Structure formats: C-alpha cells, structure tokens
Amino acid sequence: MTTSTHANTQTFGRHDAARMRDAVARIVAETPVTDLHTHLYAPPFGQLLLFGLDELLTYHYLIAEVMRATRMPYDAYWKLSKQEQANLIWNELFVKRTPYSEACRGVLTALDKLGLDVASRDLEGFRTYFKDAEPSSHIDRVFERANLTSVVMTNDPFDPLERPVWESGYRGDPRFHAALRIDPLLNDWSNAHQRLQEWGYEVEPSLQPKTVQEVRRFLTDQIKRMDALYMAVSLPPDFAYPEDSVRGKIIDQCIVPAARECGLPFATMIGVKRSVNPALKLAGDGVAKADVGALERLCAAYPDNKFMATFLSRENQHELCVTARKFPNLFLFGCWWFLNNPSLIEEMTRMRFELLGTSVVPQHSDARVLEQVLYKWDHSRTIIAKVLSDKYADLLAAGWTLTEEEVRRDAAQLLSENFWGFLGRG
Ligand code: RAT
Ligand code: ZN
C-alpha cells in the first residue's frame, strides 16, 4: 500500500515505514507532556524553585561526576560558593574533558534549546542570559520549548521551607500540580511522630488505634490542602511487604485506607540506598536490586487501591513489567534517576511496550532545575519515538495499517492521558 491522505490524515501501510518514522518523530515532538514526577516548584515556593546556569551546572548528578574527575577533598568543594562550584564543574567536565555523559550533555541541550550558542563556550555569556530572565515568563518559555502542559511537584509536608507556603494558603498554579511525599512517615517514624505531635496530632511512638486514626487524619488533611494527585514514597532495596514493622503497619492501617478514601494512588519508588557516601550529600545515594514480590503482594492485598511504581535498579525492570501485567491496579512510570540514560531508557521502553502495550507512562523528568525539562524531555522523546516507530514498523510488516491520527492518539496516551486516566481525572 502507498501513503494516502484522507482528510489530512496519512495512512501508513506495508511500504511506508520510512514516512511513518518521520511522522512519529514529528508527532511525539508535538505532543504535550504531563511530567508526573519532578522536584520543581511553583513560584510562590520561592527559593525552592531552582533555575539558571549555576543550578544547572551544580545538579547533584554533576557533583558526583566532578568529584570522580578531580578526586578533590569533599570539604574543599562544599566550601566554594555556588558560582565557584559551577565554574569548577564547567572547567573540569566541559573544558578539560569532553562532556558526553548524559548529565553533561543535558546542560548543553538545555542551553541550545534556549537559543544559546554552546559552541561559544562562553560561560559568562550564558550566566548573563539567565540573570536577565524575568522568572514568570521564563517558566512559560521553558514549558513552551519543552512542550510541557504541566508538571507534578514533590511536596514534603515535613520540609521547613515548603510548609509555610501551604500554611499561608497557597492556592495553586495550573502549571504545577502537587504530590504528597511521605518518606519521613515510612522511613523515619521516630522523628516523624514527634513532628506530628508538634502539629497537634495525638500520636504516640507505638501504633495504637488512636495514633493510626491521627496519622490518617494527617494524611487526609495534607491531601486536601495540597489537592494532591497521588501519595508517594521512596523506599530502600530491602523494602518488604507484608512486614511486622512500623512501616508495614503504617502502610496497611494508614496509607492504604487514606488513599482509598481519597481515591488517590500510592506511588512507590523502590531501590534507593540513601547516603552510601554521605560526604557527597544529595549526590551520595546509591542503588540496589529490590524485591518486586513486595509490590506484587501489596497490589494483591488491596485490589481496590491504585498503585504506581518505578524501580531504581535495571535488574528489577523485567519482573516489574510482568507484575504490572498481573495487576491492573498497578501503573508503571518513568525511568528513574540512574536509569534516565539513553541506553537504559531505550531498553526499558522497548520491554514495556512489548509486555504492556500502550498502558504505561514511559518517562518522567525528575527535574530539580527548571531548564532540565528541556533536555530530559528532548532526549526521552527521541527514544520514545524511535521505539514506537520500531513497534509500528513490525505491525506494518504484518500487513496492518496505521493512520496519523492513531499515532497521535498513542503519543497523547503515553505522554499524558494514561496518567490522568489512571488517576480517574481523564
Ligand atoms: O533524581 C533525583 O534527583 C534524586 O535525588 C531523588 O530526588 C529521587 O528522584 C527521589 O525522588 O527521591
Ligand atoms: Zn525524584
């Protein structure tokens, strides 16, 4: 079959693979994204919203790389001002060495997408560009160039910088949605319960019925205040479920019932080993293989609850896909953190498309600095389009036909609609 055009819609058949690939690349680039996990913040959160050249260059992924490259004493690095750190990273990783690691390449893609001439290597010129940018219109420009409709923040009610913004009646920003992050509750109950007491919740160290009731009240209060889209936690590789522990009890007796009552998914991000090298601060976390069976048992125990999941270890990805095939209440998302690298994104996306068809969200950005969405989405979109084209080419080879409209539908589902549909807000 040759390409035909009906009402501005191309149809692709057995002999149209090359033309189909061009169309898929264009359509995936044109399809707006909902970025379901970031560490970006709406402007009222003030200094929590990181942006600009020095923040881009001192991203913790790059701090780990500069410490490897220079083997300088940790203290000597941390004593530097932010601008000095950025200068050092530029000099060591971009000038003295070739910046092809994914985190380095990302800085260059972001600058390029903003129209800066990276070949000039003019660090001061780049810095001036950001200093002169007016914050609110800069956010709009970045969203527009990344083709992002909105992002989901990571909102930690235990964060002393974030809390006052919610308490002062923050009303929301359509570009920034909230997600309630509850790591302290599940990973540090001995401190978290004291904070809850300070905020007027009648909790005790042991999980007596009154404490359980109060933790649930705390969760529903936060969900309502933030209008959170989901509750989330990051968990260590030894996360077990079921488990006769404080964490196990809080999941069963507080989180699962509160999530069900509010109709929200519980997002588990599993496999992070916090602080394997504390001297690196935020850059010092590691990864290990976790037990996907724990998630499987959670999904089986609560078929009426919705769960979202991403695992940090490459070795967990196949089991995770199979688990998602078994549990429609489980939704997979993103290539998290150390997996957000082209070779691994391609492998994971291919595996997910083959095992789960269109029913996943292949990527989230995890951006901590505003302009990172420019590179994270550009790099991932290219890979998603490539894998999607390969899958379509296999269908065309079998004699199936596809319309441009169907490609648009699939791209919209993968980049945005699947997430909203799973939330029940589609
Ligand atoms: O990717 C990151 O920047 C990590 O530091 C973490 O924030 C991780 O994504 C998380 O959400 O815990
Ligand atoms: Zn994150």
Coordinates of C-alpha atoms in Angstrom, one line a residue, residues 239-417:
F239 CA 11.6 -3.0 51.4
A240 CA 9.4 -5.9 52.4
Y241 CA 5.7 -6.4 52.4
P242 CA 3.8 -7.7 54.4
E243 CA 6.1 -6.9 57.3
D244 CA 5.6 -6.8 61.1
S245 CA 7.2 -3.4 61.4
V246 CA 6.1 0.2 61.9
R247 CA 6.4 0.8 58.2
G248 CA 4.2 -2.3 57.4
K249 CA 1.6 -1.1 59.9
I250 CA 1.6 2.4 58.6
I251 CA 1.1 1.2 55.1
D252 CA -1.8 -1.2 56.0
Q253 CA -3.5 0.9 58.6
C254 CA -2.9 4.5 57.5
I255 CA -1.8 4.9 53.9
V256 CA -3.9 2.3 52.1
P257 CA -7.2 3.4 53.8
A258 CA -6.4 7.1 53.4
A259 CA -5.5 6.5 49.7
R260 CA -8.7 4.6 49.2
E261 CA -10.9 7.1 51.0
C262 CA -9.4 10.0 48.9
G263 CA -9.3 7.9 45.7
L264 CA -5.6 8.5 45.2
P265 CA -2.9 6.1 44.0
F266 CA 0.0 5.3 46.3
A267 CA 3.3 5.7 44.3
T268 CA 6.2 3.5 45.4
M269 CA 9.7 4.3 44.2
I270 CA 11.8 1.4 45.2
G271 CA 15.5 0.6 45.3
V272 CA 17.4 3.7 46.6
K273 CA 20.2 3.2 49.1
R274 CA 20.3 6.6 50.9
S275 CA 23.7 8.1 51.7
V276 CA 26.1 5.3 50.6
N277 CA 28.6 8.2 50.5
P278 CA 27.4 10.9 52.9
A279 CA 30.3 13.2 52.0
L280 CA 28.6 13.7 48.6
K281 CA 25.4 14.9 50.3
L282 CA 22.5 14.8 47.9
A283 CA 24.8 13.1 45.3
G284 CA 25.6 10.3 47.7
D285 CA 22.7 7.9 47.3
G286 CA 23.1 4.5 45.6
V287 CA 21.0 1.7 44.2
A288 CA 20.4 -2.0 44.7
K289 CA 18.1 -4.6 43.4
A290 CA 14.9 -4.8 45.4
D291 CA 12.1 -7.5 45.8
V292 CA 9.4 -6.9 43.3
G293 CA 7.4 -9.5 45.1
A294 CA 6.8 -7.0 47.9
L295 CA 4.9 -4.7 45.5
E296 CA 3.1 -7.8 44.0
R297 CA 1.8 -8.7 47.4
L298 CA 0.7 -5.1 48.1
C299 CA -1.2 -5.0 44.8
A300 CA -2.8 -8.4 45.5
A301 CA -3.7 -7.5 49.1
Y302 CA -5.6 -4.3 48.0
P303 CA -7.3 -4.8 44.6
D304 CA -9.5 -1.8 45.2
N305 CA -6.5 0.5 45.7
K306 CA -4.4 2.1 43.0
F307 CA -0.6 1.8 43.0
M308 CA 2.0 3.5 40.9
A309 CA 5.6 2.2 40.8
T310 CA 9.0 2.8 39.5
F311 CA 12.1 0.8 40.5
L312 CA 15.7 2.2 40.5
S313 CA 17.6 -1.0 39.6
R314 CA 17.8 -2.1 36.0
E315 CA 17.7 -5.7 37.2
N316 CA 14.1 -5.2 38.6
Q317 CA 12.6 -4.0 35.3
H318 CA 11.5 -7.3 33.8
E319 CA 9.9 -8.6 36.9
L320 CA 8.2 -5.3 37.3
C321 CA 6.7 -5.4 33.8
V322 CA 5.4 -8.9 34.5
T323 CA 3.9 -7.8 37.8
A324 CA 2.1 -5.0 36.0
R325 CA 0.6 -7.5 33.6
K326 CA -1.0 -9.3 36.5
F327 CA -2.4 -6.3 38.3
P328 CA -4.5 -3.7 36.5
N329 CA -4.4 -1.6 39.7
L330 CA -0.6 -1.1 39.2
F331 CA 0.7 1.6 36.9
L332 CA 4.3 1.8 35.8
F333 CA 6.0 5.1 35.3
G334 CA 9.3 6.6 34.2
C335 CA 13.0 5.6 34.0
W336 CA 14.1 6.8 37.4
W337 CA 17.3 8.7 38.2
F338 CA 20.2 6.3 37.4
L339 CA 18.0 4.7 34.7
N340 CA 17.4 8.1 33.0
N341 CA 20.2 7.4 30.4
P342 CA 19.6 6.8 26.7
S343 CA 20.7 3.2 26.6
L344 CA 18.6 2.2 29.6
I345 CA 15.6 4.3 28.6
E346 CA 15.6 2.5 25.2
E347 CA 15.9 -0.9 26.7
M348 CA 13.1 -0.3 29.3
T349 CA 10.8 1.4 26.9
R350 CA 11.1 -1.4 24.4
M351 CA 10.4 -4.0 27.1
R352 CA 7.4 -2.1 28.5
F353 CA 5.9 -1.6 25.1
E354 CA 6.3 -5.3 24.3
L355 CA 4.9 -6.5 27.6
L356 CA 2.4 -3.8 28.4
G357 CA 1.4 -2.2 25.1
T358 CA 0.3 1.3 25.4
S359 CA -0.6 1.1 29.1
V360 CA 2.4 2.8 30.7
V361 CA 3.9 6.3 31.2
P362 CA 7.4 5.8 29.7
Q363 CA 9.0 8.7 31.3
H364 CA 9.1 11.4 34.0
S365 CA 11.8 14.0 34.2
D366 CA 12.8 14.1 37.9
A367 CA 13.9 17.7 37.0
R368 CA 15.3 19.6 40.0
V369 CA 16.2 22.6 38.0
L370 CA 13.6 24.2 35.8
E371 CA 15.6 24.2 32.5
Q372 CA 16.4 20.5 32.9
V373 CA 12.9 19.7 31.5
L374 CA 14.3 21.0 28.2
Y375 CA 16.9 18.2 27.9
K376 CA 15.2 15.4 29.8
W377 CA 12.2 15.6 27.5
D378 CA 14.1 16.2 24.3
H379 CA 16.3 13.2 24.9
S380 CA 13.5 10.9 26.1
R381 CA 11.1 11.9 23.3
T382 CA 13.7 10.9 20.7
I383 CA 14.0 7.5 22.2
I384 CA 10.2 7.0 22.7
A385 CA 9.6 7.9 19.1
K386 CA 12.3 5.5 17.9
V387 CA 11.0 2.6 19.9
L388 CA 7.4 3.4 18.9
S389 CA 8.4 3.5 15.2
D390 CA 10.1 0.1 15.5
K391 CA 6.9 -1.3 17.0
Y392 CA 4.8 0.3 14.3
A393 CA 7.2 -1.0 11.6
D394 CA 6.6 -4.5 12.9
L395 CA 2.9 -4.0 12.5
L396 CA 3.2 -2.6 9.0
A397 CA 5.3 -5.6 8.1
A398 CA 2.5 -7.9 9.2
G399 CA 0.1 -6.1 6.8
W400 CA -1.5 -3.8 9.5
T401 CA -2.2 -0.2 8.6
L402 CA -1.9 2.9 10.8
T403 CA -3.2 6.4 10.4
E404 CA -1.5 9.6 11.6
E405 CA -4.5 10.1 13.9
E406 CA -3.8 6.7 15.6
V407 CA -0.2 7.7 16.1
R408 CA -1.3 11.0 17.7
R409 CA -3.7 9.1 19.9
D410 CA -1.0 6.7 21.1
A411 CA 1.5 9.6 21.7
A412 CA -1.1 11.5 23.7
Q413 CA -1.8 8.4 25.8
L414 CA 1.8 7.7 26.5
L415 CA 2.9 11.3 27.3
S416 CA -0.2 12.5 29.3
E417 CA -3.6 10.7 29.1

